[in-house]
PDB file of C-alpha atoms in Angstrom:
ATOM      1  CA  MET J   3     -16.815   7.221  42.892  1.00  0.00           C
ATOM      2  CA  ASN J   4     -20.014   8.926  41.717  1.00  0.00           C
ATOM      3  CA  PRO J   5     -19.479  10.707  38.468  1.00  0.00           C
ATOM      4  CA  TYR J   6     -21.396  13.772  39.525  1.00  0.00           C
ATOM      5  CA  SER J   7     -19.157  14.087  42.601  1.00  0.00           C
ATOM      6  CA  ARG J   8     -16.073  13.854  40.421  1.00  0.00           C
ATOM      7  CA  MET J   9     -17.524  16.501  38.123  1.00  0.00           C
ATOM      8  CA  ALA J  10     -18.250  18.816  41.044  1.00  0.00           C
ATOM      9  CA  GLU J  11     -14.657  18.317  42.287  1.00  0.00           C
ATOM     10  CA  ILE J  12     -13.168  19.270  38.954  1.00  0.00           C
ATOM     11  CA  MET J  13     -15.406  22.333  38.875  1.00  0.00           C
ATOM     12  CA  GLU J  14     -14.130  23.461  42.140  1.00  0.00           C
ATOM     13  CA  GLU J  15     -10.597  23.072  41.244  1.00  0.00           C
ATOM     14  CA  ARG J  16     -10.883  24.843  37.964  1.00  0.00           C
ATOM     15  CA  GLY J  17     -12.754  27.540  39.579  1.00  0.00           C
ATOM     16  CA  ALA J  18     -10.208  28.189  42.342  1.00  0.00           C
ATOM     17  CA  ALA J  19      -7.518  28.435  39.787  1.00  0.00           C
ATOM     18  CA  ARG J  20      -9.215  31.324  38.184  1.00  0.00           C
ATOM     19  CA  ASN J  21     -10.221  33.210  41.364  1.00  0.00           C
ATOM     20  CA  GLY J  22      -8.473  36.404  42.024  1.00  0.00           C
ATOM     21  CA  TYR J  23      -6.250  37.198  44.865  1.00  0.00           C
ATOM     22  CA  ASP J  24      -7.572  37.251  48.272  1.00  0.00           C
ATOM     23  CA  MET J  25      -8.203  40.567  50.014  1.00  0.00           C
ATOM     24  CA  ASP J  26      -8.066  41.125  53.807  1.00  0.00           C
ATOM     25  CA  VAL J  27      -8.009  43.946  56.339  1.00  0.00           C
ATOM     26  CA  ALA J  28      -4.881  44.753  58.098  1.00  0.00           C
ATOM     27  CA  VAL J  29      -3.914  47.383  60.913  1.00  0.00           C
ATOM     28  CA  VAL J  30      -1.222  49.824  60.311  1.00  0.00           C
ATOM     29  CA  THR J  31       1.439  49.356  62.950  1.00  0.00           C
ATOM     30  CA  GLY J  32       3.928  51.956  61.765  1.00  0.00           C
ATOM     31  CA  VAL J  33       4.381  54.345  58.804  1.00  0.00           C
ATOM     32  CA  SER J  34       8.138  55.110  58.921  1.00  0.00           C
ATOM     33  CA  PRO J  35       9.034  52.366  58.113  1.00  0.00           C
ATOM     34  CA  LEU J  36       5.658  51.126  56.959  1.00  0.00           C
ATOM     35  CA  ARG J  37       4.451  48.060  58.838  1.00  0.00           C
ATOM     36  CA  ILE J  38       1.134  46.179  58.984  1.00  0.00           C
ATOM     37  CA  LYS J  39      -0.451  43.416  61.008  1.00  0.00           C
ATOM     38  CA  VAL J  40      -2.557  40.863  59.273  1.00  0.00           C
ATOM     39  CA  GLY J  41      -3.909  38.555  62.117  1.00  0.00           C
ATOM     40  CA  GLU J  42      -1.057  37.988  64.510  1.00  0.00           C
ATOM     41  CA  VAL J  43       1.661  38.479  61.841  1.00  0.00           C
ATOM     42  CA  GLU J  44       3.373  41.905  61.500  1.00  0.00           C
ATOM     43  CA  ILE J  45       4.785  42.519  57.852  1.00  0.00           C
ATOM     44  CA  SER J  46       7.382  45.155  57.006  1.00  0.00           C
ATOM     45  CA  VAL J  47       8.793  43.902  53.646  1.00  0.00           C
ATOM     46  CA  ASN J  48       7.314  43.574  50.225  1.00  0.00           C
ATOM     47  CA  LEU J  49       4.711  46.294  50.954  1.00  0.00           C
ATOM     48  CA  CYS J  50       3.410  48.466  48.198  1.00  0.00           C
ATOM     49  CA  CYS J  51       0.895  51.383  48.359  1.00  0.00           C
ATOM     50  CA  HIS J  52      -0.216  54.521  46.686  1.00  0.00           C
ATOM     51  CA  PRO J  53       2.090  57.480  47.447  1.00  0.00           C
ATOM     52  CA  ALA J  54      -0.803  59.607  48.523  1.00  0.00           C
ATOM     53  CA  LEU J  55      -1.223  57.513  51.657  1.00  0.00           C
ATOM     54  CA  MET J  56       2.158  58.561  52.851  1.00  0.00           C
ATOM     55  CA  LEU J  57       2.831  62.041  51.537  1.00  0.00           C
ATOM     56  CA  GLY J  58       3.220  63.527  55.202  1.00  0.00           C
ATOM     57  CA  LEU J  59       1.634  66.730  54.214  1.00  0.00           C
ATOM     58  CA  ASN J  60       0.405  69.409  56.598  1.00  0.00           C
ATOM     59  CA  PRO J  61      -2.542  71.108  55.099  1.00  0.00           C
ATOM     60  CA  SER J  62      -3.002  73.411  58.093  1.00  0.00           C
ATOM     61  CA  GLY J  63       0.531  74.894  57.473  1.00  0.00           C
ATOM     62  CA  VAL J  64      -0.713  76.178  54.068  1.00  0.00           C
ATOM     63  CA  SER J  65      -0.603  79.886  54.121  1.00  0.00           C
ATOM     64  CA  THR J  66      -3.926  81.334  52.736  1.00  0.00           C
ATOM     65  CA  SER J  67      -6.645  83.614  53.697  1.00  0.00           C
ATOM     66  CA  GLU J  68      -9.148  81.070  52.546  1.00  0.00           C
ATOM     67  CA  THR J  69     -10.130  79.327  55.802  1.00  0.00           C
ATOM     68  CA  ALA J  70     -12.782  77.164  54.139  1.00  0.00           C
ATOM     69  CA  LEU J  71     -10.259  75.949  51.663  1.00  0.00           C
ATOM     70  CA  LYS J  72      -7.755  75.121  54.238  1.00  0.00           C
ATOM     71  CA  GLN J  73     -10.380  73.216  56.264  1.00  0.00           C
ATOM     72  CA  CYS J  74     -11.415  71.288  53.137  1.00  0.00           C
ATOM     73  CA  LEU J  75      -8.058  70.328  52.395  1.00  0.00           C
ATOM     74  CA  THR J  76      -7.302  69.182  55.915  1.00  0.00           C
ATOM     75  CA  LYS J  77     -10.423  66.977  56.016  1.00  0.00           C
ATOM     76  CA  PHE J  78      -9.844  65.643  52.523  1.00  0.00           C
ATOM     77  CA  TYR J  79      -6.085  64.725  53.232  1.00  0.00           C
ATOM     78  CA  SER J  80      -6.962  63.162  56.593  1.00  0.00           C
ATOM     79  CA  ALA J  81      -9.451  60.886  54.922  1.00  0.00           C
ATOM     80  CA  PHE J  82      -6.444  59.320  52.799  1.00  0.00           C
ATOM     81  CA  GLN J  83      -3.464  59.624  55.076  1.00  0.00           C
ATOM     82  CA  ILE J  84      -2.607  56.648  57.091  1.00  0.00           C
ATOM     83  CA  HIS J  85      -1.381  56.513  60.698  1.00  0.00           C
ATOM     84  CA  ALA J  86      -0.481  53.598  63.199  1.00  0.00           C
ATOM     85  CA  GLY J  87      -3.798  52.046  64.152  1.00  0.00           C
ATOM     86  CA  ASP J  88      -5.504  52.621  60.925  1.00  0.00           C
ATOM     87  CA  LYS J  89      -7.079  49.875  59.005  1.00  0.00           C
ATOM     88  CA  VAL J  90      -6.139  49.225  55.411  1.00  0.00           C
ATOM     89  CA  LEU J  91      -7.431  46.934  52.768  1.00  0.00           C
ATOM     90  CA  ILE J  92      -4.744  44.593  51.415  1.00  0.00           C
ATOM     91  CA  GLN J  93      -4.286  42.262  48.583  1.00  0.00           C
ATOM     92  CA  ARG J  94      -1.756  39.602  48.596  1.00  0.00           C
ATOM     93  CA  VAL J  95      -0.178  38.729  45.265  1.00  0.00           C
ATOM     94  CA  GLY J  96       2.582  36.002  45.710  1.00  0.00           C
ATOM     95  CA  ASP J  97       5.036  37.338  48.290  1.00  0.00           C
ATOM     96  CA  ARG J  98       3.944  40.920  48.044  1.00  0.00           C
ATOM     97  CA  PHE J  99       1.241  42.940  49.779  1.00  0.00           C
ATOM     98  CA  PHE J 100      -0.538  45.669  48.136  1.00  0.00           C
ATOM     99  CA  ILE J 101      -2.257  48.359  50.371  1.00  0.00           C
ATOM    100  CA  LEU J 102      -5.260  49.377  48.277  1.00  0.00           C
ATOM    101  CA  CYS J 103      -6.812  52.003  50.428  1.00  0.00           C
ATOM    102  CA  LYS J 104      -7.657  53.025  54.103  1.00  0.00           C
ATOM    103  CA  VAL J 105     -10.904  51.795  55.338  1.00  0.00           C
ATOM    104  CA  VAL J 106     -13.190  52.888  58.115  1.00  0.00           C
ATOM    105  CA  GLU J 107     -16.393  51.552  59.625  1.00  0.00           C
ATOM    106  CA  VAL J 108     -19.498  53.247  58.920  1.00  0.00           C
TER     107      VAL J 108
END
């Protein structure tokens, strides 16, 4: 074997060992209980996410005369809250899946 080819192989192996965990985009198929679909596989165990994604608040139910504040809260919260059909960025670490955030196309 060419020594340069072998050196390239070693560099690839060592580089792969130091790479971080892969990220992927999944689709939320349900929120209670939480389920996501990665490719053709639905996952409902070993899921972790930030609690703000699943608070289940209703900002429009807040009683205040400040309509601008209520509209702002509603729009802000809807940007984070996840629903079935939403896309989320996930990172797999071992046998656990971490939902990092909700993603939208721009």
